[in-house]
PDB file of C-alpha atoms in Angstrom:
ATOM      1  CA  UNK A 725      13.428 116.825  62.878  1.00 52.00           C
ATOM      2  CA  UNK A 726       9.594 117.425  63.348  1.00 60.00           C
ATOM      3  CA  UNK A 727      10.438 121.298  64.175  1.00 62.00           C
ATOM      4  CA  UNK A 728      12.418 121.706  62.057  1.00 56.00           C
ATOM      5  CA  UNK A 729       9.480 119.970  59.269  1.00 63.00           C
ATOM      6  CA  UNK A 730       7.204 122.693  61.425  1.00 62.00           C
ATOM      7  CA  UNK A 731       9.842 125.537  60.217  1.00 60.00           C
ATOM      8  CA  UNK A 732      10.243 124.461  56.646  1.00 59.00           C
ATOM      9  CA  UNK A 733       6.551 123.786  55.909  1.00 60.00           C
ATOM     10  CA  UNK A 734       5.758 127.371  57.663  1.00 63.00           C
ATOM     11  CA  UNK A 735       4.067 125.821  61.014  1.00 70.00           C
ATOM     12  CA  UNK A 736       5.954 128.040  63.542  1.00 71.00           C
ATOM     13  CA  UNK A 737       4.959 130.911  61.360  1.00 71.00           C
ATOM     14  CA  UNK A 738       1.825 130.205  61.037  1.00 69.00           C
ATOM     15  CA  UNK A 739       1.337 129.540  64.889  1.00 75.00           C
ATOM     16  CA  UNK A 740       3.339 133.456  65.405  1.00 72.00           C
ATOM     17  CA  UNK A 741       0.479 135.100  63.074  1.00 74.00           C
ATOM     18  CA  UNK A 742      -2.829 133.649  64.628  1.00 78.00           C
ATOM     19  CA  UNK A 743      -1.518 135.247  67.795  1.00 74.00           C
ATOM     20  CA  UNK A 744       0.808 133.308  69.711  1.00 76.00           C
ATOM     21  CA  UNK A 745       3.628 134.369  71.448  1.00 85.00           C
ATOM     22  CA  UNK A 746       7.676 133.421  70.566  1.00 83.00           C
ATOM     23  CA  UNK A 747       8.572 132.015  73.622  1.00 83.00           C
ATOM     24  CA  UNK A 748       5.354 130.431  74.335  1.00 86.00           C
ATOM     25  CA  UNK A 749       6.029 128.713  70.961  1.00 85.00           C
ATOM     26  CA  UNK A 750       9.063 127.635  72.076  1.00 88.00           C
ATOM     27  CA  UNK A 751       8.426 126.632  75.384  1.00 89.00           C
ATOM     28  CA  UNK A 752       5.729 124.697  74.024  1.00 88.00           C
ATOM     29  CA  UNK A 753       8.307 122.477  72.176  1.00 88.00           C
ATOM     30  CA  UNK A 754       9.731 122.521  75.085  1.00 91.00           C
ATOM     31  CA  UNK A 755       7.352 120.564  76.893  1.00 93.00           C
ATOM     32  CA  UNK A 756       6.564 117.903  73.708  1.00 90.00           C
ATOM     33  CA  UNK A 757       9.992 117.471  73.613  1.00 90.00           C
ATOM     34  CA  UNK A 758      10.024 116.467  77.719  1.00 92.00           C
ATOM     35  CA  UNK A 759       6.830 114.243  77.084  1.00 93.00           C
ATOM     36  CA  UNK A 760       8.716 112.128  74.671  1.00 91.00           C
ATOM     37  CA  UNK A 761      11.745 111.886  76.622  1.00 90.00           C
ATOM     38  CA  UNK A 762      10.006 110.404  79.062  1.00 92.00           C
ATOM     39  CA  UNK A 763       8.664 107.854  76.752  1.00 92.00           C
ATOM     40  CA  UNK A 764      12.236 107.054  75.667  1.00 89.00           C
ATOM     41  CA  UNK A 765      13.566 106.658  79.009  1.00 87.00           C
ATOM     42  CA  UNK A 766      10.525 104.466  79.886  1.00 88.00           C
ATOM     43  CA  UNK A 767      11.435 102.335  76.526  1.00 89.00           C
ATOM     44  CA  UNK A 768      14.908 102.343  77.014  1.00 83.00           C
ATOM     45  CA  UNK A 769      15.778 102.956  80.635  1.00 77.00           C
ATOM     46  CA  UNK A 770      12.914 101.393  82.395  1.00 77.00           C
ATOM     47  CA  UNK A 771      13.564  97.795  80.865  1.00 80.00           C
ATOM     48  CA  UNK A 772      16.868  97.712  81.217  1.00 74.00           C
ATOM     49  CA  UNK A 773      16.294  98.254  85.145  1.00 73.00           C
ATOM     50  CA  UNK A 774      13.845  95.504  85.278  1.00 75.00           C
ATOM     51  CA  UNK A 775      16.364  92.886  83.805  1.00 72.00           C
ATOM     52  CA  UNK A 776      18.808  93.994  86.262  1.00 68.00           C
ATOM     53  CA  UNK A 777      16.190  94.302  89.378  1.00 71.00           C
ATOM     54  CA  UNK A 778      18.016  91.653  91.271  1.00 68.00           C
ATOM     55  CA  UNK A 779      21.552  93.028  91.406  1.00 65.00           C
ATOM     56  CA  UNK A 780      19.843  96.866  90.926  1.00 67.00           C
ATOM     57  CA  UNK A 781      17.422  96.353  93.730  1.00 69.00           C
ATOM     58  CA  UNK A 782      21.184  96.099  96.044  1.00 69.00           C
ATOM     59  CA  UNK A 783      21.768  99.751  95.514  1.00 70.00           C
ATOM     60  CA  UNK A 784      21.198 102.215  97.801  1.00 73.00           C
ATOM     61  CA  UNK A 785      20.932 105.180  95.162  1.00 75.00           C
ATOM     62  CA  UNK A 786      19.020 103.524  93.145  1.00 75.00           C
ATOM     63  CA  UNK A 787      15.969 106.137  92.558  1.00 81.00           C
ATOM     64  CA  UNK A 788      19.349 109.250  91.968  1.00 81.00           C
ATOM     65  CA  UNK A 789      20.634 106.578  89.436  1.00 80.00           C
ATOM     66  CA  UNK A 790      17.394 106.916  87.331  1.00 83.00           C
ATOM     67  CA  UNK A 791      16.780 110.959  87.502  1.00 87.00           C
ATOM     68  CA  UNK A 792      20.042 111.143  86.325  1.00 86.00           C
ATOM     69  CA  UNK A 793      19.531 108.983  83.318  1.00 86.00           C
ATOM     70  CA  UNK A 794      15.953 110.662  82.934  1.00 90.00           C
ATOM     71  CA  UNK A 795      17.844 114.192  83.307  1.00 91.00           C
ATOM     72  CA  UNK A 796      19.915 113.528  80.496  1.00 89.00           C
ATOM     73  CA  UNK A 797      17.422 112.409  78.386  1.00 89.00           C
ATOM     74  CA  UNK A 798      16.069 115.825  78.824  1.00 92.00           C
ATOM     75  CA  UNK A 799      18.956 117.319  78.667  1.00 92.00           C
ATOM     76  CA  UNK A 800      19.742 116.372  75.304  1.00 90.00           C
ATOM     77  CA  UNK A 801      16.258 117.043  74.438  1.00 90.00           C
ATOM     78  CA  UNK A 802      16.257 120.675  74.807  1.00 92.00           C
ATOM     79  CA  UNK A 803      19.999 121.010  73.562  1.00 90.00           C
ATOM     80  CA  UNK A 804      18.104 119.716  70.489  1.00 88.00           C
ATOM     81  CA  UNK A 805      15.041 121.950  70.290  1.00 89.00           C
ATOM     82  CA  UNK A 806      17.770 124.990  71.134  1.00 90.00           C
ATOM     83  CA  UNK A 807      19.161 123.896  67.993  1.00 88.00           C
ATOM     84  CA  UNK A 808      15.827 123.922  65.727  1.00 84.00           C
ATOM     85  CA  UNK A 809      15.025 127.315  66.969  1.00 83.00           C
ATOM     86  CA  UNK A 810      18.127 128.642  66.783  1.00 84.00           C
ATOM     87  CA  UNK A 811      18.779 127.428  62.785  1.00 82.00           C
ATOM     88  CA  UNK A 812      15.088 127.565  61.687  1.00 75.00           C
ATOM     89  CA  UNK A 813      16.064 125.235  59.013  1.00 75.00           C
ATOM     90  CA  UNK A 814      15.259 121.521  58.787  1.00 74.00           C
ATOM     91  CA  UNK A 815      18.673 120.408  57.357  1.00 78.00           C
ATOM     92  CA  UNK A 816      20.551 122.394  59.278  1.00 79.00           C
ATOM     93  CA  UNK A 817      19.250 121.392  62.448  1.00 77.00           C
ATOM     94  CA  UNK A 818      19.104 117.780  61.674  1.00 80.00           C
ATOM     95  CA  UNK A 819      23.740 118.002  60.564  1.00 86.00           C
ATOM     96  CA  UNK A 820      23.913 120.720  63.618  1.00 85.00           C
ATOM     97  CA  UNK A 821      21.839 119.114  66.658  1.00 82.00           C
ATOM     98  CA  UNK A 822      24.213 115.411  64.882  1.00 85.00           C
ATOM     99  CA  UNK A 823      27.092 117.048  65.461  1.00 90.00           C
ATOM    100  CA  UNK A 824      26.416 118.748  68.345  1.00 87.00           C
ATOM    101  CA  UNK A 825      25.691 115.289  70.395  1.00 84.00           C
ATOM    102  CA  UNK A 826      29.064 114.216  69.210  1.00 89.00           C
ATOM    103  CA  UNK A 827      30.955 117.225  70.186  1.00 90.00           C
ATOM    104  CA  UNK A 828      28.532 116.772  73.785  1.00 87.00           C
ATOM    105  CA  UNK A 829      29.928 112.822  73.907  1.00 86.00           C
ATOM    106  CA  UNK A 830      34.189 113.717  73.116  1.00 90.00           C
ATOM    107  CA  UNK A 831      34.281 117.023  75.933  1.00 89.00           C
ATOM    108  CA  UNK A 832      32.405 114.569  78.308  1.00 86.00           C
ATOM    109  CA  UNK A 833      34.788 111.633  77.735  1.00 87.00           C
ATOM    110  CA  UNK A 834      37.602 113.796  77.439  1.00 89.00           C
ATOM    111  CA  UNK A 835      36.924 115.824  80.692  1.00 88.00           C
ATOM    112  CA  UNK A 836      36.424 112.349  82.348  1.00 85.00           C
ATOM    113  CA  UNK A 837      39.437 111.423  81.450  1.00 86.00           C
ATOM    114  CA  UNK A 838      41.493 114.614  82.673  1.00 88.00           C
ATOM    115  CA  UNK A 839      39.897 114.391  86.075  1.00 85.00           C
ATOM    116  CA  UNK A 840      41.022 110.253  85.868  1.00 84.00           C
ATOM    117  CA  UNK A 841      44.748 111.532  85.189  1.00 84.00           C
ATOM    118  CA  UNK A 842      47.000 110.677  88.432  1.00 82.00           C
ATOM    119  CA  UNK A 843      48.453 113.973  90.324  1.00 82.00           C
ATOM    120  CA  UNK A 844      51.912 112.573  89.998  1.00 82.00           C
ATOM    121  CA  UNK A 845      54.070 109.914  88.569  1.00 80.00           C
ATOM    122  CA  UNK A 846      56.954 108.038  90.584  1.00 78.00           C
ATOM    123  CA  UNK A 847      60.083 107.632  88.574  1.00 77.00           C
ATOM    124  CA  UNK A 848      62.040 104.744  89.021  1.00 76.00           C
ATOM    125  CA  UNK A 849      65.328 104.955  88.652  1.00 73.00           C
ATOM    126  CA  UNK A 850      67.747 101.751  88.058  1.00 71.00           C
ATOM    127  CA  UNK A 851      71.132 101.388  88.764  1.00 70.00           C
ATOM    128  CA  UNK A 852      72.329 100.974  84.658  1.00 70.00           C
ATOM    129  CA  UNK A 853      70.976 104.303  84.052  1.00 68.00           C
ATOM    130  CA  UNK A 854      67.578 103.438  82.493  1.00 72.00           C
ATOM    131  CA  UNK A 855      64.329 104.759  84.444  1.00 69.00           C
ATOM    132  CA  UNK A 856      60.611 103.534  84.251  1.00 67.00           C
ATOM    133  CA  UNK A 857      57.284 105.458  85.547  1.00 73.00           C
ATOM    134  CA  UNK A 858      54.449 104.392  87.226  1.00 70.00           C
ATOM    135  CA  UNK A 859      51.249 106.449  88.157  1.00 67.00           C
ATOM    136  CA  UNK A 860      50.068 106.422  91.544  1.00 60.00           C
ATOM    137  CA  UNK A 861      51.020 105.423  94.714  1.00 61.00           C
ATOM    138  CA  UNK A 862      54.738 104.255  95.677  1.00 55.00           C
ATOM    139  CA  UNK A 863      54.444 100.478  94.756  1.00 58.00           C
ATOM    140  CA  UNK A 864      56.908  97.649  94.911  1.00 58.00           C
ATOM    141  CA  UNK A 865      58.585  95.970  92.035  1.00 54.00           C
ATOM    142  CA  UNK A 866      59.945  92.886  90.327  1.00 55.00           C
ATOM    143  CA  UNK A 867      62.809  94.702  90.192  1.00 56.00           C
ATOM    144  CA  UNK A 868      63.276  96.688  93.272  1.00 60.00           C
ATOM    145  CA  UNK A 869      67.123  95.426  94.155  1.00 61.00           C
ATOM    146  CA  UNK A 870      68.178  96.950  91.051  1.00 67.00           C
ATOM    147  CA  UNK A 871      66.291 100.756  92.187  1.00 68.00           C
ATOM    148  CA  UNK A 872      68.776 103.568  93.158  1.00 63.00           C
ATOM    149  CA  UNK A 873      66.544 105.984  93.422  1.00 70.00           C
ATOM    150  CA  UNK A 874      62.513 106.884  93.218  1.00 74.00           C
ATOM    151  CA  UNK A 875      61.649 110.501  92.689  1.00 76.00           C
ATOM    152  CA  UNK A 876      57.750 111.909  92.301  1.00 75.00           C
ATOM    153  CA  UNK A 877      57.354 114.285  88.914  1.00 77.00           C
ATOM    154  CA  UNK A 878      54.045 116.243  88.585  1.00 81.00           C
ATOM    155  CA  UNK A 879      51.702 114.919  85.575  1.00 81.00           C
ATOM    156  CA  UNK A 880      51.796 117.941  83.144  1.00 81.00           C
ATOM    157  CA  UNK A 881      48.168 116.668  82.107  1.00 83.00           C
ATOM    158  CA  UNK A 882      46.921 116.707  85.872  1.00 85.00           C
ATOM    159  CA  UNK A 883      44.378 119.544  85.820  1.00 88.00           C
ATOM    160  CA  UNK A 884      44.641 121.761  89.221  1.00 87.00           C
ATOM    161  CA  UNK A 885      43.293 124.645  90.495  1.00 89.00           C
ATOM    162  CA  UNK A 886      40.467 127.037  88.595  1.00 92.00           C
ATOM    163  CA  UNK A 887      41.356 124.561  85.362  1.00 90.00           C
ATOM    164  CA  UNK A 888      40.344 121.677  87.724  1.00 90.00           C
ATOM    165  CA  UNK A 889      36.772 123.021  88.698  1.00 90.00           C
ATOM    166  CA  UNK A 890      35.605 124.218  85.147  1.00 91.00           C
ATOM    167  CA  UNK A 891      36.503 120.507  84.235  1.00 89.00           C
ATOM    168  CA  UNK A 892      34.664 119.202  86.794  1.00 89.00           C
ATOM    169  CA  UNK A 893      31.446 121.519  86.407  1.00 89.00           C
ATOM    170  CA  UNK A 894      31.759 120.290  82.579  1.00 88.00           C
ATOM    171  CA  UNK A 895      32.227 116.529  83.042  1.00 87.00           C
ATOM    172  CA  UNK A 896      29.392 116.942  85.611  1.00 85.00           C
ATOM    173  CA  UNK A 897      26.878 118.700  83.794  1.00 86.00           C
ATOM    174  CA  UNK A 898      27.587 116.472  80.646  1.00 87.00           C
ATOM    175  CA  UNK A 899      24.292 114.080  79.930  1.00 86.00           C
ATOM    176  CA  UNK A 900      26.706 111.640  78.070  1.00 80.00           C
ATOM    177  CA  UNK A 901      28.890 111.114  81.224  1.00 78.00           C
ATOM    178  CA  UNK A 902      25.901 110.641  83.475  1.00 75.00           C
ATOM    179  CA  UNK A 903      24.319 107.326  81.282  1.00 75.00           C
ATOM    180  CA  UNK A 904      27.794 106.013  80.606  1.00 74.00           C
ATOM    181  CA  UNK A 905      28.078 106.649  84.378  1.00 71.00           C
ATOM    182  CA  UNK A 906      25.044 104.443  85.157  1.00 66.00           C
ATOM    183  CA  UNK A 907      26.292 101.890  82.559  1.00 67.00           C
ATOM    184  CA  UNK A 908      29.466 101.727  84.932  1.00 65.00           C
ATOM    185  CA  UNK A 909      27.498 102.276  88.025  1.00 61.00           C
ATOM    186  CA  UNK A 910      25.480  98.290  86.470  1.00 60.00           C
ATOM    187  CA  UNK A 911      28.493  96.407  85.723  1.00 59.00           C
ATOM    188  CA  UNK A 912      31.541  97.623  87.126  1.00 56.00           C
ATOM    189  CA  UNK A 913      30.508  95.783  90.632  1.00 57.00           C
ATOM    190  CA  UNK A 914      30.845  92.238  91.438  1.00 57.00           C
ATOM    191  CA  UNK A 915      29.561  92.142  94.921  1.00 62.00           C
ATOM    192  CA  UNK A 916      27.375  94.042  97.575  1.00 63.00           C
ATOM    193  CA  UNK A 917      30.595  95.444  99.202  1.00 68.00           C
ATOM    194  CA  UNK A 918      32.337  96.869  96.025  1.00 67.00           C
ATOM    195  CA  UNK A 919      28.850  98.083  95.029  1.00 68.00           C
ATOM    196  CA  UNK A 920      28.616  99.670  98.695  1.00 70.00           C
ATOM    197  CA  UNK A 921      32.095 101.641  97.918  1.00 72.00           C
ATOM    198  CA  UNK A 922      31.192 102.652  94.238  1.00 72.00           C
ATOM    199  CA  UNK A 923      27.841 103.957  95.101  1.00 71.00           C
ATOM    200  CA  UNK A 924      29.770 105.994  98.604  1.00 75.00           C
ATOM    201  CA  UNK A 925      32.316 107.668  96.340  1.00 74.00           C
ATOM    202  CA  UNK A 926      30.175 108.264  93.121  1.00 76.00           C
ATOM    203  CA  UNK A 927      26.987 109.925  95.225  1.00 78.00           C
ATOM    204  CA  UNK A 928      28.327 113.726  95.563  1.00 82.00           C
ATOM    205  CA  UNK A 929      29.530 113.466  92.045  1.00 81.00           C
ATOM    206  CA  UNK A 930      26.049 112.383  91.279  1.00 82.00           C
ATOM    207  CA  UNK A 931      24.363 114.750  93.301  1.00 86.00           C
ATOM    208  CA  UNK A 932      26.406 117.477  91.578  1.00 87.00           C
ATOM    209  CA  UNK A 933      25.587 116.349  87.944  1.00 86.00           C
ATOM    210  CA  UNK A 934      21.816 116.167  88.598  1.00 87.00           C
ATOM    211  CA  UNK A 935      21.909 119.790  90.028  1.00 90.00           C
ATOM    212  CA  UNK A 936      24.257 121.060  87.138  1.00 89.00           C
ATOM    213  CA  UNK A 937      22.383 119.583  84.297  1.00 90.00           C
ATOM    214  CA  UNK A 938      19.360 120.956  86.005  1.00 91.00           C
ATOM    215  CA  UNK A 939      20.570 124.426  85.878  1.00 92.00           C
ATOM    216  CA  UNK A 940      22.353 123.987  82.500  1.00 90.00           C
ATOM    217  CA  UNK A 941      18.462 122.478  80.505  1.00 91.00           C
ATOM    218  CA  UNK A 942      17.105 125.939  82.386  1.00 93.00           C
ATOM    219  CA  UNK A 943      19.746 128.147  81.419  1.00 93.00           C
ATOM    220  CA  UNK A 944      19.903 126.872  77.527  1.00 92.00           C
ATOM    221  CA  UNK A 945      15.572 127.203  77.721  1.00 93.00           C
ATOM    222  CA  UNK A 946      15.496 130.856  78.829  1.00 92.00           C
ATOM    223  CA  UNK A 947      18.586 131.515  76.435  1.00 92.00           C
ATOM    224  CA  UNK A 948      16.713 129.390  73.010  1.00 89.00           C
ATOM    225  CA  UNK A 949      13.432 131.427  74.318  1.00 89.00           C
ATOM    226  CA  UNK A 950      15.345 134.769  74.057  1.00 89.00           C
ATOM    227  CA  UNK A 951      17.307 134.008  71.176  1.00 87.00           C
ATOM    228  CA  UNK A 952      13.766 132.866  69.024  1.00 84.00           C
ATOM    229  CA  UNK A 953      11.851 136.064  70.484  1.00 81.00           C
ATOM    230  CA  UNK A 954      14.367 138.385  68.521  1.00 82.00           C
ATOM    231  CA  UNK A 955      14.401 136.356  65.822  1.00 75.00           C
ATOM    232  CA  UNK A 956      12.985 137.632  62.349  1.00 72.00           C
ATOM    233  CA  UNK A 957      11.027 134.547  60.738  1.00 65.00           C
ATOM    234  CA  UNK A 958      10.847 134.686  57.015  1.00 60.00           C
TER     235      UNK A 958
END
């Protein structure tokens, strides 16, 4: 909101005729934008750690936990400023960057939730003709004396191949899906040895989404810095 307050009351222009540079502008914003991220993440973040030091301290990926939170933070920073730049207009940054932290939050719950989808479901077939599905691996039922038959049908929702890895590079490059992550990554373990497994099969993921989101608050800098330098202010 403050850039876009800097656009409406003439600011930005103001800086751009005294002799400063578009993308020096921008990059400036840039960098206040960073400085109060980290404040947020050390109001926000930072606390929450410290009430949960004694179950926390446990993990062994504890230090990866926090730059990804702090990443996102970021992350969602500069999707912001990209925003204010882009528009140039204090309302319609304010409905635009609103909306476009929504949109961010439903692609990275929905892209979590394709990669969650089992492979294949087991059909269970019962001797009166009726049938029931279950996800996953071949299990036994109540019921089992009364099963003529189990056959394996793929999941039509399963995403595989190319599909599969432009999911994956999405879910993992989302900031929403990284602090809803750590949210899981805090309360979704009961004991040292299901923390040990959920920190084993989460830290590539991790690893991944740190690099991606990385790339991703680089990429959408040099684009907002390229897109503002063309730009004709009014």
């Amino acid at each position: 909101m403050n850039i876009g307050t800097e656009f409406s009351s003439g600011v930005i222009r103001n800086k751009i005729s005294s002799g400063h540079k578009k993308h020096i502008v921008y990059l400036s914003e840039v960098l206040i934008t960073v400085l109060i991220s980290t404040i947020m993440f050390c109001l926000t973040a930072v606390p929450l750690v410290a009430y949960h030091i004694s179950y926390l301290q446990r993990m062994n990926y504890l230090i990866l936990s926090l730059a990804l939170i702090f990443t996102a933070y970021i992350f969602i920073g500069i999707m912001i400023v990209f925003v204010c730049f882009v528009t140039a207009n204090r309302t319609a940054a304010a409905i635009i960057g609103g909306l476009l932290v929504f949109l961010v939050n439903v692609i990275g719950y929905n892209a979590d939730r394709m990669l969650d989808e089992p492979e294949f479901y087991n059909v269970y077939h019962q001797a009166n003709g009726d049938y029931f599905t279950v996800a996953g691996e071949l299990q036994e039922t109540e019921d089992m004396d009364d099963i003529v038959e189990i056959t394996q049908e793929e999941n039509p929702e399963y995403p595989r191949g190319i599909k599969r890895n432009i999911v994956t590079v999405i879910r993992d490059s989302n900031p929403n899906v990284s602090i809803n992550s750590f949210m899981s990554y805090c309360y979704c373990t009961n004991n040292s040895e299901e923390l040990y497994e959920y920190e084993k099969e989460s830290h590539s993921e991790m690893v991944r989404s740190e690099a991606l989101m990385c790339i991703a608050a680089v990429l959408i800098t040099i684009c907002g810095a390229l897109i503002f330098k063309k730009k004709n202010l009014k």
